[in-house]
Short mmCIF file of C-alpha atoms in Angstrom, two decimals:
data_model
loop_
_atom_site.label_atom_id
_atom_site.label_comp_id
_atom_site.label_asym_id
_atom_site.label_seq_id
_atom_site.Cartn_x
_atom_site.Cartn_y
_atom_site.Cartn_z
CA UNK A 647 0.00 0.00 0.00
CA UNK A 648 1.37 3.42 -0.89
CA UNK A 649 2.52 5.63 2.02
CA UNK A 650 0.55 8.86 2.25
CA UNK A 651 2.98 11.68 1.45
CA UNK A 652 2.98 14.68 3.74
CA UNK A 653 2.32 17.24 1.01
CA UNK A 654 -0.84 15.42 -0.12
CA UNK A 655 -2.04 15.08 3.47
CA UNK A 656 -1.69 18.84 3.84
CA UNK A 657 -3.65 19.42 0.63
CA UNK A 658 -0.61 20.35 -1.49
CA UNK A 659 -0.80 18.18 -4.58
CA UNK A 660 1.81 18.53 -7.33
CA UNK A 661 1.35 21.53 -9.57
CA UNK A 662 0.33 19.33 -12.50
CA UNK A 663 -2.81 18.39 -10.52
CA UNK A 664 -3.68 22.02 -9.75
CA UNK A 665 -4.91 23.35 -13.08
CA UNK A 666 -1.89 22.14 -15.12
CA UNK A 667 0.41 25.00 -14.07
CA UNK A 668 3.42 22.77 -14.82
CA UNK A 669 4.11 19.14 -15.57
CA UNK A 670 4.84 16.61 -12.86
CA UNK A 671 8.56 16.36 -12.12
CA UNK A 672 10.76 13.57 -10.80
CA UNK A 673 10.95 15.50 -7.52
CA UNK A 674 7.13 15.30 -7.28
CA UNK A 675 7.24 11.56 -7.94
CA UNK A 676 9.93 11.15 -5.29
CA UNK A 677 7.83 12.95 -2.66
CA UNK A 678 4.69 11.01 -3.53
CA UNK A 679 6.48 7.66 -3.46
CA UNK A 680 8.53 8.58 -0.37
CA UNK A 681 11.86 7.86 -2.09
CA UNK A 682 14.80 9.97 -3.21
CA UNK A 683 14.94 11.69 -6.61
CA UNK A 684 17.97 9.57 -7.69
CA UNK A 685 15.90 6.47 -6.93
CA UNK A 686 13.13 7.71 -9.22
CA UNK A 687 15.71 8.35 -11.93
CA UNK A 688 17.07 4.83 -11.57
CA UNK A 689 13.59 3.33 -11.83
CA UNK A 690 12.67 5.32 -14.94
CA UNK A 691 15.96 4.37 -16.59
CA UNK A 692 15.52 0.67 -15.85
CA UNK A 693 18.44 0.38 -13.42
CA UNK A 694 18.84 -3.03 -11.73
CA UNK A 695 19.98 -1.28 -8.53
CA UNK A 696 16.42 -0.81 -7.30
CA UNK A 697 14.35 -3.41 -5.46
CA UNK A 698 11.23 -4.71 -7.20
CA UNK A 699 9.03 -3.33 -4.40
CA UNK A 700 10.45 0.17 -4.78
CA UNK A 701 10.24 -0.03 -8.57
CA UNK A 702 6.56 -0.93 -8.45
CA UNK A 703 5.79 1.84 -5.95
CA UNK A 704 7.48 4.50 -8.08
CA UNK A 705 5.89 3.28 -11.32
CA UNK A 706 2.44 3.16 -9.72
CA UNK A 707 2.76 6.77 -8.60
CA UNK A 708 4.06 7.81 -12.03
CA UNK A 709 1.17 6.08 -13.81
CA UNK A 710 -1.42 7.45 -11.40
CA UNK A 711 -0.32 11.03 -12.09
CA UNK A 712 0.25 10.64 -15.86
CA UNK A 713 4.00 11.12 -15.73
CA UNK A 714 5.68 10.55 -19.11
CA UNK A 715 9.42 10.20 -19.56
CA UNK A 716 10.89 12.94 -21.75
CA UNK A 717 12.90 10.69 -24.05
CA UNK A 718 14.79 13.53 -25.72
CA UNK A 719 15.96 14.90 -22.40
CA UNK A 720 16.78 11.36 -21.28
CA UNK A 721 18.96 10.81 -24.35
CA UNK A 722 20.94 13.98 -23.68
CA UNK A 723 21.90 12.63 -20.25
CA UNK A 724 23.44 9.54 -21.82
CA UNK A 725 26.45 8.97 -24.06
CA UNK A 726 24.24 7.76 -26.90
CA UNK A 727 21.09 9.03 -28.55
CA UNK A 728 19.77 5.54 -29.32
CA UNK A 729 18.88 6.94 -32.72
CA UNK A 730 20.04 5.72 -36.13
CA UNK A 731 19.75 7.91 -39.23
CA UNK A 732 18.64 5.98 -42.32
CA UNK A 733 19.64 7.86 -45.47
CA UNK A 734 17.99 7.18 -48.83
CA UNK A 735 19.46 7.92 -52.25
CA UNK A 736 17.01 10.62 -53.28
CA UNK A 737 19.51 12.08 -55.75
CA UNK A 738 19.14 9.13 -58.12
CA UNK A 739 15.42 9.68 -58.56
CA UNK A 740 13.66 12.44 -60.47
CA UNK A 741 12.52 15.27 -58.20
CA UNK A 742 13.76 13.24 -55.21
CA UNK A 743 10.72 10.96 -55.32
CA UNK A 744 11.57 7.30 -54.71
CA UNK A 745 9.00 4.95 -56.16
CA UNK A 746 10.90 1.65 -56.16
CA UNK A 747 9.27 -0.85 -53.77
CA UNK A 748 12.63 -2.55 -53.27
CA UNK A 749 13.92 0.39 -51.23
CA UNK A 750 10.91 0.20 -48.95
CA UNK A 751 11.38 -3.54 -48.46
CA UNK A 752 14.91 -2.79 -47.27
CA UNK A 753 13.65 0.05 -45.10
CA UNK A 754 11.03 -2.20 -43.49
CA UNK A 755 13.71 -4.75 -42.60
CA UNK A 756 15.94 -2.07 -41.08
CA UNK A 757 13.03 -0.59 -39.13
CA UNK A 758 12.08 -3.97 -37.66
CA UNK A 759 15.68 -4.73 -36.65
CA UNK A 760 16.07 -1.31 -34.98
CA UNK A 761 12.78 -1.74 -33.15
CA UNK A 762 13.95 -5.05 -31.68
CA UNK A 763 17.00 -3.22 -30.33
CA UNK A 764 14.86 -0.35 -28.98
CA UNK A 765 16.56 2.13 -31.30
CA UNK A 766 14.79 5.11 -32.88
CA UNK A 767 14.86 5.49 -36.67
CA UNK A 768 15.41 8.95 -38.14
CA UNK A 769 14.56 8.76 -41.84
CA UNK A 770 16.71 10.76 -44.26
CA UNK A 771 17.44 13.88 -42.18
CA UNK A 772 17.32 16.95 -44.45
CA UNK A 773 20.52 18.51 -45.71
CA UNK A 774 22.76 15.42 -45.71
CA UNK A 775 24.10 16.19 -49.16
CA UNK A 776 27.85 16.09 -48.58
CA UNK A 777 30.50 14.82 -46.19
CA UNK A 778 30.51 18.02 -44.12
CA UNK A 779 26.77 17.77 -43.51
CA UNK A 780 27.18 14.17 -42.30
CA UNK A 781 30.00 15.21 -39.97
CA UNK A 782 28.09 18.17 -38.56
CA UNK A 783 24.98 16.07 -37.96
CA UNK A 784 26.96 13.39 -36.15
CA UNK A 785 28.93 15.87 -34.05
CA UNK A 786 25.68 17.57 -33.05
CA UNK A 787 24.56 14.17 -31.77
CA UNK A 788 21.71 13.90 -34.21
CA UNK A 789 22.30 10.15 -34.38
CA UNK A 790 24.72 7.47 -33.20
CA UNK A 791 25.37 6.31 -36.75
CA UNK A 792 24.11 6.05 -40.31
CA UNK A 793 22.62 3.34 -42.50
CA UNK A 794 22.84 4.43 -46.13
CA UNK A 795 20.42 2.62 -48.44
CA UNK A 796 22.02 2.88 -51.86
CA UNK A 797 25.44 4.20 -52.73
CA UNK A 798 24.22 5.92 -55.85
CA UNK A 799 27.03 8.15 -57.08
CA UNK A 800 28.19 8.93 -53.54
CA UNK A 801 30.93 6.31 -53.17
CA UNK A 802 33.73 8.91 -52.96
CA UNK A 803 31.89 10.78 -50.20
CA UNK A 804 31.23 7.57 -48.26
CA UNK A 805 34.90 6.62 -48.48
CA UNK A 806 35.78 10.06 -47.12
CA UNK A 807 33.43 9.60 -44.17
CA UNK A 808 34.92 6.17 -43.47
CA UNK A 809 38.41 7.69 -43.30
CA UNK A 810 37.07 10.11 -40.69
CA UNK A 811 35.78 7.19 -38.64
CA UNK A 812 32.09 8.04 -38.82
CA UNK A 813 29.97 5.02 -37.89
CA UNK A 814 28.11 4.04 -41.04
CA UNK A 815 27.02 0.95 -42.93
CA UNK A 816 25.95 0.97 -46.56
CA UNK A 817 23.60 -1.15 -48.66
CA UNK A 818 25.34 -1.43 -52.01
CA UNK A 819 28.30 -2.88 -53.84
CA UNK A 820 30.98 -4.49 -51.70
CA UNK A 821 34.54 -3.36 -52.40
CA UNK A 822 37.58 -4.49 -50.41
CA UNK A 823 39.20 -1.04 -50.60
CA UNK A 824 36.10 1.05 -49.75
CA UNK A 825 37.01 1.58 -46.09
CA UNK A 826 33.39 1.30 -44.98
CA UNK A 827 31.25 -1.72 -44.19
CA UNK A 828 28.80 -2.63 -46.95
CA UNK A 829 26.08 -5.23 -47.27
CA UNK A 830 24.91 -6.06 -50.77
CA UNK A 831 24.19 -8.74 -53.33
CA UNK A 832 26.70 -10.30 -55.69
CA UNK A 833 26.04 -7.91 -58.55
CA UNK A 834 28.71 -9.41 -60.79
CA UNK A 835 27.15 -12.85 -60.43
CA UNK A 836 23.72 -11.33 -61.12
CA UNK A 837 24.99 -10.02 -64.46
CA UNK A 838 26.40 -13.42 -65.35
CA UNK A 839 23.05 -15.06 -64.57
CA UNK A 840 21.29 -12.66 -66.93
CA UNK A 841 23.83 -13.51 -69.65
CA UNK A 842 23.22 -17.23 -69.19
CA UNK A 843 19.48 -16.67 -69.57
CA UNK A 844 19.92 -14.71 -72.81
CA UNK A 845 22.31 -17.29 -74.27
CA UNK A 846 19.88 -20.08 -73.43
CA UNK A 847 17.18 -18.15 -75.34
CA UNK A 848 19.47 -17.74 -78.35
CA UNK A 849 19.52 -13.92 -78.07
CA UNK A 850 22.31 -12.01 -79.85
CA UNK A 851 21.61 -8.25 -79.47
CA UNK A 852 21.62 -7.34 -75.80
CA UNK A 853 20.77 -4.03 -74.16
CA UNK A 854 21.75 -3.03 -70.62
CA UNK A 855 19.61 -0.34 -68.96
CA UNK A 856 21.32 1.58 -66.15
CA UNK A 857 23.70 4.30 -65.08
CA UNK A 858 27.09 2.63 -64.62
CA UNK A 859 28.31 5.50 -62.44
CA UNK A 860 26.49 3.52 -59.73
CA UNK A 861 28.91 0.83 -58.60
CA UNK A 862 26.16 -1.77 -58.18
CA UNK A 863 24.96 -1.21 -61.74
CA UNK A 864 28.49 -1.12 -63.14
CA UNK A 865 29.15 -4.56 -61.65
CA UNK A 866 25.93 -5.93 -63.14
CA UNK A 867 26.98 -4.60 -66.54
CA UNK A 868 30.47 -6.09 -66.14
CA UNK A 869 28.92 -9.43 -65.17
CA UNK A 870 26.74 -9.35 -68.28
CA UNK A 871 29.82 -8.76 -70.46
CA UNK A 872 31.75 -11.52 -68.72
CA UNK A 873 28.86 -13.88 -69.34
CA UNK A 874 29.01 -13.08 -73.05
CA UNK A 875 32.77 -13.62 -73.27
CA UNK A 876 33.63 -16.17 -75.94
CA UNK A 877 30.43 -15.50 -77.88
CA UNK A 878 31.62 -13.28 -80.72
CA UNK A 879 28.17 -13.20 -82.28
CA UNK A 880 26.73 -11.39 -79.23
CA UNK A 881 26.69 -7.59 -79.08
CA UNK A 882 25.94 -5.56 -75.92
CA UNK A 883 24.72 -1.98 -75.95
CA UNK A 884 24.54 0.31 -72.93
CA UNK A 885 21.65 2.74 -72.47
CA UNK A 886 22.61 4.99 -69.57
CA UNK A 887 19.64 6.45 -67.71
CA UNK A 888 20.66 9.11 -65.14
CA UNK A 889 17.38 8.93 -63.23
CA UNK A 890 16.03 5.71 -61.72
CA UNK A 891 12.47 6.97 -61.87
CA UNK A 892 9.89 4.84 -63.71
CA UNK A 893 8.81 7.56 -66.13
CA UNK A 894 12.39 8.59 -66.93
CA UNK A 895 13.26 4.99 -67.75
CA UNK A 896 10.21 4.58 -69.98
CA UNK A 897 10.96 7.82 -71.82
CA UNK A 898 14.61 6.81 -72.38
CA UNK A 899 13.66 3.41 -73.80
CA UNK A 900 10.95 4.94 -76.00
CA UNK A 901 13.48 7.43 -77.42
CA UNK A 902 16.04 4.67 -77.96
CA UNK A 903 13.57 2.51 -79.90
CA UNK A 904 12.41 5.48 -81.96
CA UNK A 905 16.01 6.03 -83.08
CA UNK A 906 16.22 2.52 -84.50
CA UNK A 907 17.36 0.47 -81.52
CA UNK A 908 16.36 -3.16 -81.92
CA UNK A 909 17.62 -5.42 -79.09
CA UNK A 910 16.35 -8.95 -78.65
CA UNK A 911 17.34 -9.04 -74.96
CA UNK A 912 17.13 -6.42 -72.18
CA UNK A 913 18.81 -6.48 -68.76
CA UNK A 914 17.25 -3.75 -66.60
CA UNK A 915 18.81 -2.29 -63.47
CA UNK A 916 15.63 -2.96 -61.46
CA UNK A 917 12.25 -4.62 -61.74
CA UNK A 918 10.49 -1.25 -61.99
CA UNK A 919 12.83 -0.34 -64.86
CA UNK A 920 11.95 -3.67 -66.49
CA UNK A 921 8.24 -2.83 -66.22
CA UNK A 922 8.84 0.58 -67.79
CA UNK A 923 10.81 -1.02 -70.62
CA UNK A 924 8.04 -3.54 -71.32
CA UNK A 925 5.58 -0.66 -71.68
CA UNK A 926 7.85 1.15 -74.15
CA UNK A 927 8.36 -1.99 -76.26
CA UNK A 928 4.64 -2.77 -76.19
CA UNK A 929 3.86 0.71 -77.53
CA UNK A 930 5.84 -0.28 -80.66
CA UNK A 931 4.07 -3.62 -80.97
CA UNK A 932 6.89 -5.67 -79.44
CA UNK A 933 6.21 -8.16 -76.66
CA UNK A 934 8.23 -10.44 -74.41
CA UNK A 935 9.17 -13.21 -74.75
CA UNK A 936 8.18 -13.38 -78.45
CA UNK A 937 10.27 -10.43 -79.62
CA UNK A 938 12.79 -10.06 -76.83
CA UNK A 939 13.90 -11.63 -73.55
CA UNK A 940 14.06 -9.52 -70.42
CA UNK A 941 15.65 -9.80 -66.96
CA UNK A 942 14.99 -7.40 -64.09
CA UNK A 943 16.65 -7.13 -60.70
CA UNK A 944 15.39 -7.32 -57.08
CA UNK A 945 12.44 -9.75 -57.37
CA UNK A 946 9.89 -7.35 -55.90
CA UNK A 947 6.46 -8.99 -55.36
CA UNK A 948 4.68 -7.38 -58.38
CA UNK A 949 7.07 -9.09 -60.84
CA UNK A 950 5.30 -12.43 -60.36
CA UNK A 951 1.92 -10.88 -61.18
CA UNK A 952 2.93 -8.48 -63.96
CA UNK A 953 1.92 -9.34 -67.53
CA UNK A 954 4.12 -10.92 -68.69
CA UNK A 955 5.58 -12.22 -65.40
CA UNK A 956 9.14 -10.90 -65.17
CA UNK A 957 12.27 -13.02 -64.99
CA UNK A 958 14.50 -11.39 -62.40
CA UNK A 959 17.53 -11.62 -60.13
CA UNK A 960 16.61 -12.19 -56.50
CA UNK A 961 18.46 -10.51 -53.63
CA UNK A 962 18.28 -11.70 -50.03
CA UNK A 963 16.36 -8.70 -48.72
CA UNK A 964 14.81 -10.85 -45.98
CA UNK A 965 18.11 -10.80 -44.09
CA UNK A 966 19.56 -7.53 -45.38
CA UNK A 967 17.86 -5.23 -42.85
CA UNK A 968 18.95 -7.27 -39.85
CA UNK A 969 22.51 -7.49 -41.18
CA UNK A 970 22.75 -3.74 -41.76
CA UNK A 971 21.62 -2.99 -38.21
CA UNK A 972 23.86 -5.67 -36.68
CA UNK A 973 26.91 -4.33 -38.54
CA UNK A 974 26.16 -0.74 -37.52
CA UNK A 975 25.75 -1.68 -33.84
CA UNK A 976 29.14 -3.40 -33.99
CA UNK A 977 30.60 -0.27 -35.55
CA UNK A 978 29.06 2.02 -32.90
CA UNK A 979 30.49 -0.23 -30.19
CA UNK A 980 33.97 0.32 -31.61
CA UNK A 981 34.24 -2.84 -33.70
CA UNK A 982 35.35 -3.26 -37.29
CA UNK A 983 32.57 -5.27 -38.92
CA UNK A 984 33.31 -6.99 -42.19
CA UNK A 985 31.34 -6.38 -45.37
CA UNK A 986 28.96 -9.09 -46.52
CA UNK A 987 28.13 -10.17 -50.07
CA UNK A 988 24.75 -11.88 -50.24
CA UNK A 989 24.05 -14.59 -52.83
CA UNK A 990 21.89 -13.99 -55.89
CA UNK A 991 19.68 -16.37 -57.83
CA UNK A 992 17.73 -16.28 -61.05
CA UNK A 993 13.93 -16.47 -60.84
CA UNK A 994 12.75 -17.54 -64.30
CA UNK A 995 9.25 -16.47 -65.32
CA UNK A 996 7.65 -15.59 -68.65
CA UNK A 997 10.18 -13.08 -69.99
#
């Protein structure tokens, strides 16, 4: 049973109960629960140095009076913010609008893994456009570290941040000399798988869709060329598309076809790009797989239900989010986590 505090017995309830003049403080809780203020602090911070009886008494008083822990103030009293900034590659998409479901699958995995660790997620803080902005944000204790979803064309900047010892982990291409920890699929192998598919279909005129300034896409292109090695009758053309947006991809393919392009095989940098390409070919009366073979990348759920169902390269996104968070936590704790290359596999469908 709760002891009756003196100030309540004398009719002096905490200010928060007298017309809301001010919010209930830890000192109020301490008086009401007949404990010291440090004891209240220990209870609210989950310290094991408090008996279960005292913990329950303090929490019952706090609940009865609607006391809520100010998490921001609590974070400032600790060495860490318990916040991770997740940075998306808005620059690779027209008008900064990301419409690729694959990114959101990754984001969902990261969010779930952070939630399990009781970490807050801060999504793409504004202004993180260069290395200085990342440094300033970290030094201002905006977050304990960064998870970057997509290298885009920022590899040089990320290498610079790694040299300055900023805690970050990147979803993207894995390179032994990058200096930062990356988690990503085997893009080179993915390109080789696409080549094997085209060769099995007897295709000779191949088109790669994608901006090879992105390391992931460059490796896929290189894998495609390696897969064609030894087949002198195969030609490979590159159609570089600076924006990853669906409409931009469709417009680029439409323009390419209008200028006389006539591939019989297309390897697209993503499944959404593959869908855009199919629309552009269809507008000219060309359909897959009759007129051309097509391979996408990522194996997002709509590919199985699209018409025609899209052959694609599958990445292990089911484990990617957990790996990214695990690697970042190791980095924040002072470790040197190793990069991880996830396996890829071909999912053959109608195209």
